[in-house]
PDB file of C-alpha atoms in Angstrom:
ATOM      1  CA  UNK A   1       0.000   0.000   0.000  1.00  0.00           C
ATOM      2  CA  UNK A   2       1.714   2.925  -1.461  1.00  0.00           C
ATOM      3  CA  UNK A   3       1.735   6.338   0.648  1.00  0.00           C
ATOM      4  CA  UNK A   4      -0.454   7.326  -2.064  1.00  0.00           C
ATOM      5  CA  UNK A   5      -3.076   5.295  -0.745  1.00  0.00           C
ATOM      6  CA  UNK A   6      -2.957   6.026   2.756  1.00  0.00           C
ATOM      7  CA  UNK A   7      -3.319   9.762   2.398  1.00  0.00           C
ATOM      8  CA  UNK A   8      -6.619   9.144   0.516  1.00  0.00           C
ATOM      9  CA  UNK A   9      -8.006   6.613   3.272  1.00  0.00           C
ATOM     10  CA  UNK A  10      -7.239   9.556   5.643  1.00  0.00           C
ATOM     11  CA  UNK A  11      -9.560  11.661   3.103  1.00  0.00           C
ATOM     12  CA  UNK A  12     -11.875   9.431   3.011  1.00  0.00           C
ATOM     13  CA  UNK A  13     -11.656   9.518   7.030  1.00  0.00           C
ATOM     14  CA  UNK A  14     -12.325  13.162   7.255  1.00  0.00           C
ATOM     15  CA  UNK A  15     -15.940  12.781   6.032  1.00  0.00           C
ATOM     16  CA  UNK A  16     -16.437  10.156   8.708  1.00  0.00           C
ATOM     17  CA  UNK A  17     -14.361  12.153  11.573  1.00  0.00           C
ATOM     18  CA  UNK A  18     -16.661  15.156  11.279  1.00  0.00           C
ATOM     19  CA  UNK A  19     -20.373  13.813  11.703  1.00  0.00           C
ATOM     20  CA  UNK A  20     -20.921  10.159  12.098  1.00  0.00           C
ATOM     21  CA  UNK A  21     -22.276   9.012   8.967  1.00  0.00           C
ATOM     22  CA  UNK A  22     -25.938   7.577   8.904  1.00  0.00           C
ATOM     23  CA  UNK A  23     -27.582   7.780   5.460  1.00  0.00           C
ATOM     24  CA  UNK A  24     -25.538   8.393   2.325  1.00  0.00           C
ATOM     25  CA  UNK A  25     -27.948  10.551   0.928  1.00  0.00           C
ATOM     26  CA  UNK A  26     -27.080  13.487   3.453  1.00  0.00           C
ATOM     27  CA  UNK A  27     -22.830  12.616   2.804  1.00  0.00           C
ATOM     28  CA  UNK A  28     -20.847  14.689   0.751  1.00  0.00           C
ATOM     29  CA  UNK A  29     -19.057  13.495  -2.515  1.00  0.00           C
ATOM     30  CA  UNK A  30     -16.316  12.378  -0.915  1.00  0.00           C
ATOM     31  CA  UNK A  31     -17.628  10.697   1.084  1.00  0.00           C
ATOM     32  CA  UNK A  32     -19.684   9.067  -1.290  1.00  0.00           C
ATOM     33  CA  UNK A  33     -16.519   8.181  -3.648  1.00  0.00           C
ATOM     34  CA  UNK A  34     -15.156   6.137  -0.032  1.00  0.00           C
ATOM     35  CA  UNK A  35     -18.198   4.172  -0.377  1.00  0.00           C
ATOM     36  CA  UNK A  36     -17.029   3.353  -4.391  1.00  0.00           C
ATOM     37  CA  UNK A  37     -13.521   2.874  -2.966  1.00  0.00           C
ATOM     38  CA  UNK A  38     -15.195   0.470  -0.073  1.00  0.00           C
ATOM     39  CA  UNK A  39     -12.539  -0.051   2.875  1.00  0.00           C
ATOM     40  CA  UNK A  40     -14.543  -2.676   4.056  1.00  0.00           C
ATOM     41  CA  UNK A  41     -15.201  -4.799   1.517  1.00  0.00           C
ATOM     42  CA  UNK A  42     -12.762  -8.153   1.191  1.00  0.00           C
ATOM     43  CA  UNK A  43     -12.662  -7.898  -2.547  1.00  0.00           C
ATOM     44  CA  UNK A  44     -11.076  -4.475  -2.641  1.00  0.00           C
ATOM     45  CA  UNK A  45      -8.464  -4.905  -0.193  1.00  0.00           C
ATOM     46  CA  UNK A  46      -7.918  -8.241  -2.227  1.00  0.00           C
ATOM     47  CA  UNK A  47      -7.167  -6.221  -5.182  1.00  0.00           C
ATOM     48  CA  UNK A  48      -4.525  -4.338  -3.279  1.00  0.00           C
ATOM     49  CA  UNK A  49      -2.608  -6.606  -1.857  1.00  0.00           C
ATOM     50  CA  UNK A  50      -2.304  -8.763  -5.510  1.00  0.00           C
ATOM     51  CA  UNK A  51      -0.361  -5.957  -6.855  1.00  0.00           C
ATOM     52  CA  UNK A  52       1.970  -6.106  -3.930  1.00  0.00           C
ATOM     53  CA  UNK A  53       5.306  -8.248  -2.989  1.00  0.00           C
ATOM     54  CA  UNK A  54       4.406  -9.236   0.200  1.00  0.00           C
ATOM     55  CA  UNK A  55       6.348  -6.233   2.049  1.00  0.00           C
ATOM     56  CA  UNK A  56       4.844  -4.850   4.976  1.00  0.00           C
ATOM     57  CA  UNK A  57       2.662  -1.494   5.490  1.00  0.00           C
ATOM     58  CA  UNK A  58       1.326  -0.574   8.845  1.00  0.00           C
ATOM     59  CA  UNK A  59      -1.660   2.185   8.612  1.00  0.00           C
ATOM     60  CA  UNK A  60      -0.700   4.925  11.297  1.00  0.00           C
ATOM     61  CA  UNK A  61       1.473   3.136  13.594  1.00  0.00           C
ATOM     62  CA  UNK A  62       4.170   1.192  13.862  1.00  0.00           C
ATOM     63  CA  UNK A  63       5.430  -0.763  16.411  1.00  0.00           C
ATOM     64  CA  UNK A  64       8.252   1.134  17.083  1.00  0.00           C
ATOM     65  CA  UNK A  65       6.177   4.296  17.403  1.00  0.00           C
ATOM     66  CA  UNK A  66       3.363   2.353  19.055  1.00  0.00           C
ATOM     67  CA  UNK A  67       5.245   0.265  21.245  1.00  0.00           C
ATOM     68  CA  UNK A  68       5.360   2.715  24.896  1.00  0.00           C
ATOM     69  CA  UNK A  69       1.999   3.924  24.300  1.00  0.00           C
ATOM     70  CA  UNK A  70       0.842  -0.384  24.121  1.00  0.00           C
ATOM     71  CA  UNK A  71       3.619  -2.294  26.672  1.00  0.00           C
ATOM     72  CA  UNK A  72       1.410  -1.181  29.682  1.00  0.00           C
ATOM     73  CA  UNK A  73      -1.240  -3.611  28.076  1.00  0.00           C
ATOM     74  CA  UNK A  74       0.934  -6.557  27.649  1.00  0.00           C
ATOM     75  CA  UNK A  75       1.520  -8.862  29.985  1.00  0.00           C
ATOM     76  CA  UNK A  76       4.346 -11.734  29.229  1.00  0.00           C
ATOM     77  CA  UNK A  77       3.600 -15.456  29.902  1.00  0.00           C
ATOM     78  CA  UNK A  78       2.016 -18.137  27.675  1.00  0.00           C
ATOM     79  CA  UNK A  79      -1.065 -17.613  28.928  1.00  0.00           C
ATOM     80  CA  UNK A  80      -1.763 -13.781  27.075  1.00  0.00           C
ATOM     81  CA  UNK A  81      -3.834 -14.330  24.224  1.00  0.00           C
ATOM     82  CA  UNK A  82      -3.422 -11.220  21.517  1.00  0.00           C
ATOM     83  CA  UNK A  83      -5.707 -11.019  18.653  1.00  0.00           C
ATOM     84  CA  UNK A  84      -5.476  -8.344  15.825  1.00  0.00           C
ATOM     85  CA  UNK A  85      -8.036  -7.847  13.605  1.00  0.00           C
ATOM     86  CA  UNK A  86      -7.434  -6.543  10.181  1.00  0.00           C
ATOM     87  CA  UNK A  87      -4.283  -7.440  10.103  1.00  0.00           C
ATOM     88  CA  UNK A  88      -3.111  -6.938   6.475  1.00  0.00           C
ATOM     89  CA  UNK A  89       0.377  -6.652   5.823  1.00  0.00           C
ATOM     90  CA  UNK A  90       1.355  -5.427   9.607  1.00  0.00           C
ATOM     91  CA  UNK A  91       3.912  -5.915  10.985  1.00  0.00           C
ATOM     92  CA  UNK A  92       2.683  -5.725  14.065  1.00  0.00           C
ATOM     93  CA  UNK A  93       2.283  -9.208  14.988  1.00  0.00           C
ATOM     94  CA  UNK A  94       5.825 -10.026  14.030  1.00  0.00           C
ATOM     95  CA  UNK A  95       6.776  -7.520  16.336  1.00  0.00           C
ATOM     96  CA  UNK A  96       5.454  -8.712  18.827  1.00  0.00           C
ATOM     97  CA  UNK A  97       6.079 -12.143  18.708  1.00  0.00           C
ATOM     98  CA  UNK A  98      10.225 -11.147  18.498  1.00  0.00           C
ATOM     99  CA  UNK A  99       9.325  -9.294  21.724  1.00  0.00           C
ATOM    100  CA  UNK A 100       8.039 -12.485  23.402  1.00  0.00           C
ATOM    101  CA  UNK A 101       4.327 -11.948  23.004  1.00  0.00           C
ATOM    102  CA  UNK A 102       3.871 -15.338  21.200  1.00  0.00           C
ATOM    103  CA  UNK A 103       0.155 -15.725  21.407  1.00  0.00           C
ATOM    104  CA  UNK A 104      -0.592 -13.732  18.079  1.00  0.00           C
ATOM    105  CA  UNK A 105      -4.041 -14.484  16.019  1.00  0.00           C
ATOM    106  CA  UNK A 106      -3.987 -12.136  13.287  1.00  0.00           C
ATOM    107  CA  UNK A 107      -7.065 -12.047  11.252  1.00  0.00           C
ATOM    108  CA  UNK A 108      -8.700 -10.538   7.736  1.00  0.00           C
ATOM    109  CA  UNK A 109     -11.203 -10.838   5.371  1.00  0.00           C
ATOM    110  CA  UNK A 110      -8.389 -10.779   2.346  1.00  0.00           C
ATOM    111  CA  UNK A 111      -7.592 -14.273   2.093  1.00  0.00           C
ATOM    112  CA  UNK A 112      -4.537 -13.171  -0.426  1.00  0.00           C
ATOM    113  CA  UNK A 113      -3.127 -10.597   2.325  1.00  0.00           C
ATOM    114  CA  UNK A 114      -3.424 -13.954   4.644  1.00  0.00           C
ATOM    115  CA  UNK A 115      -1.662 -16.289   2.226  1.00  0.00           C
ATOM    116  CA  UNK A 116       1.107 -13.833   2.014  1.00  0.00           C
ATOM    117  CA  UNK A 117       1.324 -13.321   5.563  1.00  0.00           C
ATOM    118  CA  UNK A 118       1.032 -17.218   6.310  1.00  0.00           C
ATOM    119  CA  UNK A 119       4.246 -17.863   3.661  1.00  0.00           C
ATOM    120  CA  UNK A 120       6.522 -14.963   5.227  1.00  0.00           C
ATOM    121  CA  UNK A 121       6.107 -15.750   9.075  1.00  0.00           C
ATOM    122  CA  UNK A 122       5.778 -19.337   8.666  1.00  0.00           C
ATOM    123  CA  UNK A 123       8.655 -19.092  11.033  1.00  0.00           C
ATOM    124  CA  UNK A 124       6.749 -18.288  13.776  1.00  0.00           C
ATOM    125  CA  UNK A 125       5.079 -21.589  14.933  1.00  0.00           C
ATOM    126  CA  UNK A 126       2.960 -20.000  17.584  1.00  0.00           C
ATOM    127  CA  UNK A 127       1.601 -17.077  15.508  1.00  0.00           C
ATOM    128  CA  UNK A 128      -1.555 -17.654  13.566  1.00  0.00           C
ATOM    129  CA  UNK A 129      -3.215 -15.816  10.229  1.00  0.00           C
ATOM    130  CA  UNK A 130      -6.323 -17.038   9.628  1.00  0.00           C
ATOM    131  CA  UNK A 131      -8.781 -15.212   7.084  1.00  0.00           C
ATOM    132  CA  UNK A 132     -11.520 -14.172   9.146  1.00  0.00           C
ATOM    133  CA  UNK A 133     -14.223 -11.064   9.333  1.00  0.00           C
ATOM    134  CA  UNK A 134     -14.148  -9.155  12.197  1.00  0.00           C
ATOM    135  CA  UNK A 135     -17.925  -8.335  11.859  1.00  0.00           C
ATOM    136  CA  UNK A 136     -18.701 -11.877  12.777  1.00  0.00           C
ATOM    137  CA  UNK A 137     -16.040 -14.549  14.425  1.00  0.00           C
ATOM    138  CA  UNK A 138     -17.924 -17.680  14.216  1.00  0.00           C
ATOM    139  CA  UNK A 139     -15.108 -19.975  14.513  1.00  0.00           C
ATOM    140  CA  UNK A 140     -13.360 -17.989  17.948  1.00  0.00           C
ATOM    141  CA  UNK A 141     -15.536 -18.728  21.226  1.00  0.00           C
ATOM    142  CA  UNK A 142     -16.200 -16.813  24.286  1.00  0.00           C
ATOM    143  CA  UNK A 143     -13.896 -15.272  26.350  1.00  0.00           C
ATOM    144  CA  UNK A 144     -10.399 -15.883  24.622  1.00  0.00           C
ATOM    145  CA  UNK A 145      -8.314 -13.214  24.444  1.00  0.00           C
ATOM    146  CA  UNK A 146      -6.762 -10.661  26.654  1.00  0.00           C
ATOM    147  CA  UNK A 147      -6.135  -7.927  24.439  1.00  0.00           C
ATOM    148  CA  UNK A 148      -7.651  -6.824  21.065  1.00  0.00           C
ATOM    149  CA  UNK A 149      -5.698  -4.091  18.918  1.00  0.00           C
ATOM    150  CA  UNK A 150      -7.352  -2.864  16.030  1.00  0.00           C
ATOM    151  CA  UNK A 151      -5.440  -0.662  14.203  1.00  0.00           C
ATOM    152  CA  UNK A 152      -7.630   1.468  11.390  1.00  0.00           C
ATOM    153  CA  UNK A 153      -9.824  -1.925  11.082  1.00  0.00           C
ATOM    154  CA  UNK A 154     -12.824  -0.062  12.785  1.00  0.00           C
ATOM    155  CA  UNK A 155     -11.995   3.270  10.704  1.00  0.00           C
ATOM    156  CA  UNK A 156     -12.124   0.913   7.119  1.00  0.00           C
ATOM    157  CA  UNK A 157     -15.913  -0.421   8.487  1.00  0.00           C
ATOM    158  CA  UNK A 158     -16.630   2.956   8.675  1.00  0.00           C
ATOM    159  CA  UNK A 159     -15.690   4.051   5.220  1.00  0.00           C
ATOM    160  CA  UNK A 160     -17.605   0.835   3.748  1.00  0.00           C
ATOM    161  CA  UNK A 161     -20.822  -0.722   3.037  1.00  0.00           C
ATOM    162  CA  UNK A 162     -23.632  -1.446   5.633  1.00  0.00           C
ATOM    163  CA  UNK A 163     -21.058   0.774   8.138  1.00  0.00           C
ATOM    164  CA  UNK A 164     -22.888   1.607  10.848  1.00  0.00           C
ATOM    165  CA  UNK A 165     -24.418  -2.242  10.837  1.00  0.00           C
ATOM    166  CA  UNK A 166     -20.846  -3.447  10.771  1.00  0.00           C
ATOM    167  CA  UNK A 167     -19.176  -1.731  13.269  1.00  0.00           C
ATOM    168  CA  UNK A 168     -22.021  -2.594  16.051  1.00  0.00           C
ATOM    169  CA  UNK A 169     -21.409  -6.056  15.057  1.00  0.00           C
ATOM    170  CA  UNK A 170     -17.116  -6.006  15.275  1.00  0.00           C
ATOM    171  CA  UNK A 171     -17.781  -4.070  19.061  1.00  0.00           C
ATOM    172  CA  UNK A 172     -20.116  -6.981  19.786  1.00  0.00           C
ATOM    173  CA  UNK A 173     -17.575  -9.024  18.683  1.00  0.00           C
ATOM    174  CA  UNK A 174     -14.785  -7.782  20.389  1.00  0.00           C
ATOM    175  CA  UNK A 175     -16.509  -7.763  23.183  1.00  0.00           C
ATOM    176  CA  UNK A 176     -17.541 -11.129  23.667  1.00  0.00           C
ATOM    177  CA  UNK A 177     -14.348 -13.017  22.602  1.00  0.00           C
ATOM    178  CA  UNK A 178     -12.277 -10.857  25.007  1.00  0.00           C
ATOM    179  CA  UNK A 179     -11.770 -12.948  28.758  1.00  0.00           C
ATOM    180  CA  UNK A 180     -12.955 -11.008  31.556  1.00  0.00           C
ATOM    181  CA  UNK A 181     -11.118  -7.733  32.212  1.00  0.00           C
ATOM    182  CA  UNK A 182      -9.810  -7.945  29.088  1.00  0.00           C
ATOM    183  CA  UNK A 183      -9.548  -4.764  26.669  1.00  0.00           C
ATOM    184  CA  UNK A 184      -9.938  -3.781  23.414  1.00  0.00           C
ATOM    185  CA  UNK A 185      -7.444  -1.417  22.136  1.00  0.00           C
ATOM    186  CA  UNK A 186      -9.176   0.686  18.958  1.00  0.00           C
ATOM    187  CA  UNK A 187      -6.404   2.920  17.258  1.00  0.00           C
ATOM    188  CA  UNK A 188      -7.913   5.258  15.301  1.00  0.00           C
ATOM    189  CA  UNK A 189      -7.496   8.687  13.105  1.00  0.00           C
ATOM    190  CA  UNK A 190     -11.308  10.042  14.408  1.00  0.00           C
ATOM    191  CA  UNK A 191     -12.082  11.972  17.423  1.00  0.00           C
ATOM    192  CA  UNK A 192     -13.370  11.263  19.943  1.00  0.00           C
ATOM    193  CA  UNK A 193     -16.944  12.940  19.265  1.00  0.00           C
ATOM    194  CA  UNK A 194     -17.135  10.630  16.442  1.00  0.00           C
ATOM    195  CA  UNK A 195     -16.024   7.575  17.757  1.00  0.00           C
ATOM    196  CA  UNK A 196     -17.205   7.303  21.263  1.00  0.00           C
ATOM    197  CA  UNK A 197     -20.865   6.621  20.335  1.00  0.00           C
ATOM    198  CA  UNK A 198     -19.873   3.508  18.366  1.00  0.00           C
ATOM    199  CA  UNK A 199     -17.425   2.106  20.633  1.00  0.00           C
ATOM    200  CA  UNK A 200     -19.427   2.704  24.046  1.00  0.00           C
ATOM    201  CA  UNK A 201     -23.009   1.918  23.037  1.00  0.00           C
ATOM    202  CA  UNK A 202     -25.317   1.316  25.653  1.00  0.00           C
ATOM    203  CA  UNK A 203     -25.731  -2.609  25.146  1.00  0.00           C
ATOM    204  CA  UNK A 204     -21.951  -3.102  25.724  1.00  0.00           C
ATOM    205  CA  UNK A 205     -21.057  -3.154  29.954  1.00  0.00           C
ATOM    206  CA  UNK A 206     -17.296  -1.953  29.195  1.00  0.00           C
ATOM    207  CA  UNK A 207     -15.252   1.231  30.275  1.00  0.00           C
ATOM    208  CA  UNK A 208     -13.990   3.342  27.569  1.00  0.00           C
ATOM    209  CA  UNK A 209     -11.711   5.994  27.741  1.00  0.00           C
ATOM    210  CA  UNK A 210      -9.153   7.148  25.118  1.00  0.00           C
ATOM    211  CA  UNK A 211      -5.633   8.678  25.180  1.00  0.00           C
ATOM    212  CA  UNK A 212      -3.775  10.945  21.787  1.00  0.00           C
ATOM    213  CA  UNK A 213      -1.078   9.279  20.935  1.00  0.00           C
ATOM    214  CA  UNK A 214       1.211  11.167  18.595  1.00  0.00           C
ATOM    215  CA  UNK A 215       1.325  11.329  14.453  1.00  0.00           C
ATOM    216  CA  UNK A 216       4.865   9.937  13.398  1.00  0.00           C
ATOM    217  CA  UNK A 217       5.848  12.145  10.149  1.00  0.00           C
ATOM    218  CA  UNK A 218       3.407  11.291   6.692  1.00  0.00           C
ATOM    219  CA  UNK A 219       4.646  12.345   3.171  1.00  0.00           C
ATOM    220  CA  UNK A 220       1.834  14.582   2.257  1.00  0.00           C
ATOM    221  CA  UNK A 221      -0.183  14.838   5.431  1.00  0.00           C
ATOM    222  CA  UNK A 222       0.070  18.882   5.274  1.00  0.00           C
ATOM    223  CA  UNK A 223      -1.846  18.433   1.721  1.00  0.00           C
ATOM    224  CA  UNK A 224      -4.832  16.968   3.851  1.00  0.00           C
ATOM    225  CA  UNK A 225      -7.122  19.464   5.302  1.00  0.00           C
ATOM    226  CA  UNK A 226      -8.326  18.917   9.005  1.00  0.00           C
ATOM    227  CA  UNK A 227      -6.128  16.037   9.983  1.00  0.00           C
ATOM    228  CA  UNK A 228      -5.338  16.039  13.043  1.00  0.00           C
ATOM    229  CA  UNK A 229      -1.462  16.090  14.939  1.00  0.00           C
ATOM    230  CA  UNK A 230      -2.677  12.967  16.991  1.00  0.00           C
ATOM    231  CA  UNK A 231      -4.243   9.611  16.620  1.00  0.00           C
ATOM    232  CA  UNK A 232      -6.854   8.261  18.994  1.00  0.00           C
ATOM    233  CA  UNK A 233      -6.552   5.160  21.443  1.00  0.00           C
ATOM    234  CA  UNK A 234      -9.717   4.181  22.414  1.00  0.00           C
ATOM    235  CA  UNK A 235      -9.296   2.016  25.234  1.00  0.00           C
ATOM    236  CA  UNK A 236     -12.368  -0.395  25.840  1.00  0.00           C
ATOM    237  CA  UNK A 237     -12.229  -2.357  29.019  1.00  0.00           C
ATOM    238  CA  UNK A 238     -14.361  -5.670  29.874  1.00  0.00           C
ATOM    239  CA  UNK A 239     -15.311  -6.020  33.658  1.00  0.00           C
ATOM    240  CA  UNK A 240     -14.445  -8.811  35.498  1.00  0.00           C
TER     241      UNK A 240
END
């Protein structure tokens, strides 16, 4: 994914960072032209990632820029059960298995992004990629993980088909595969007026709060109108 590419997703984000989008006959062109692009369908994203070598791309962060605001999170043992959904071509999950955080299941909808993945960290026994959608995770059960991080996945649903359906059913989701006390970590390039009402609806008993973390440097960015000097960690916590 070329830098090309990310500064438009983050155009596409503006229309959905401003007023939380409900019917697309009150969104503006642009918006409308994220909806042709579709974030959040698998085919598009499948698209991408055939014209690519298998290299890596993280959307926002990376871990080394990521990695102070997310170590208070992680706990080391066998027993710490990390998923990432919407993985792509992250590295994240690499990273953190080289840090000792073995228990990686990294998941997406592109099964050729998966493939990829799969062949380059076959390596690392313990880590899985498994093409999944985060909008329903039939094959994960209750109470599994310990900590979710979602890195732009949420912000994709959002520029995409059947959005506001989608992203109630991925905070369902994350909800009910984390263990008790677990959290979801939701990285993301709104604010928090436009984010909050998704991730902390009233049918989901879990503490949210969020911190800024930071922008490292973009090519471009200053060509983008209204973005932000900060990303958003929403930080989603499931009572014990």
């Amino acid at each position: 994914v070329s830098p090309t590419t990310s500064n438009n997703f983050f155009r596409n984000l503006l229309e959905h960072t401003q007023i939380p989008p409900n019917t697309k006959s009150h969104e503006s062109p642009m918006a409308q032209a994220a909806y042709k692009s579709d974030y959040g369908s698998p085919g598009y994203w499948d698209e991408r990632y055939s014209g690519t070598d298998g290299g890596g791309f993280d959307w926002y962060q990376n871990w080394k820029t990521l990695k102070p605001t997310l170590e208070p999170f992680l706990v080391a043992g066998q027993e710490f059960e990390i998923l990432i959904p919407g993985c792509g071509n992250s590295t994240l999950g690499a990273d953190l298995y080289d840090e000792g955080y073995i228990n990686v299941t990294n998941i997406d909808t592109s099964a050729v992004v998966i493939n990829q993945m799969n062949d380059k960290y076959a390596d690392r026994e313990e880590m899985e990629y498994t093409v999944m959608d985060a909008t329903n995770l039939e094959f994960l059960p209750d109470s599994c993980f310990n900590l979710v991080i979602d890195k732009g996945m949420l912000d994709s649903q959002l520029c995409g088909e059947r959005n506001i359906t989608n992203v109630e059913c991925v905070t369902k989701e994350m909800y009910r595969v984390l263990k008790p006390g677990g959290i979801y970590l939701c990285i993301s390039h709104g604010v928090p007026n436009t984010r909050m009402t998704y991730l902390n609806p009233k049918t989901l008993n879990w503490q949210v709060e969020f911190r800024k973390i930071p922008k490292p440097p973009v090519e471009n960015a200053h060509d983008v109108q209204g973005v932000s000097d900060h990303h958003f960690m929403y930080i989603c916590r499931k009572p014990r």
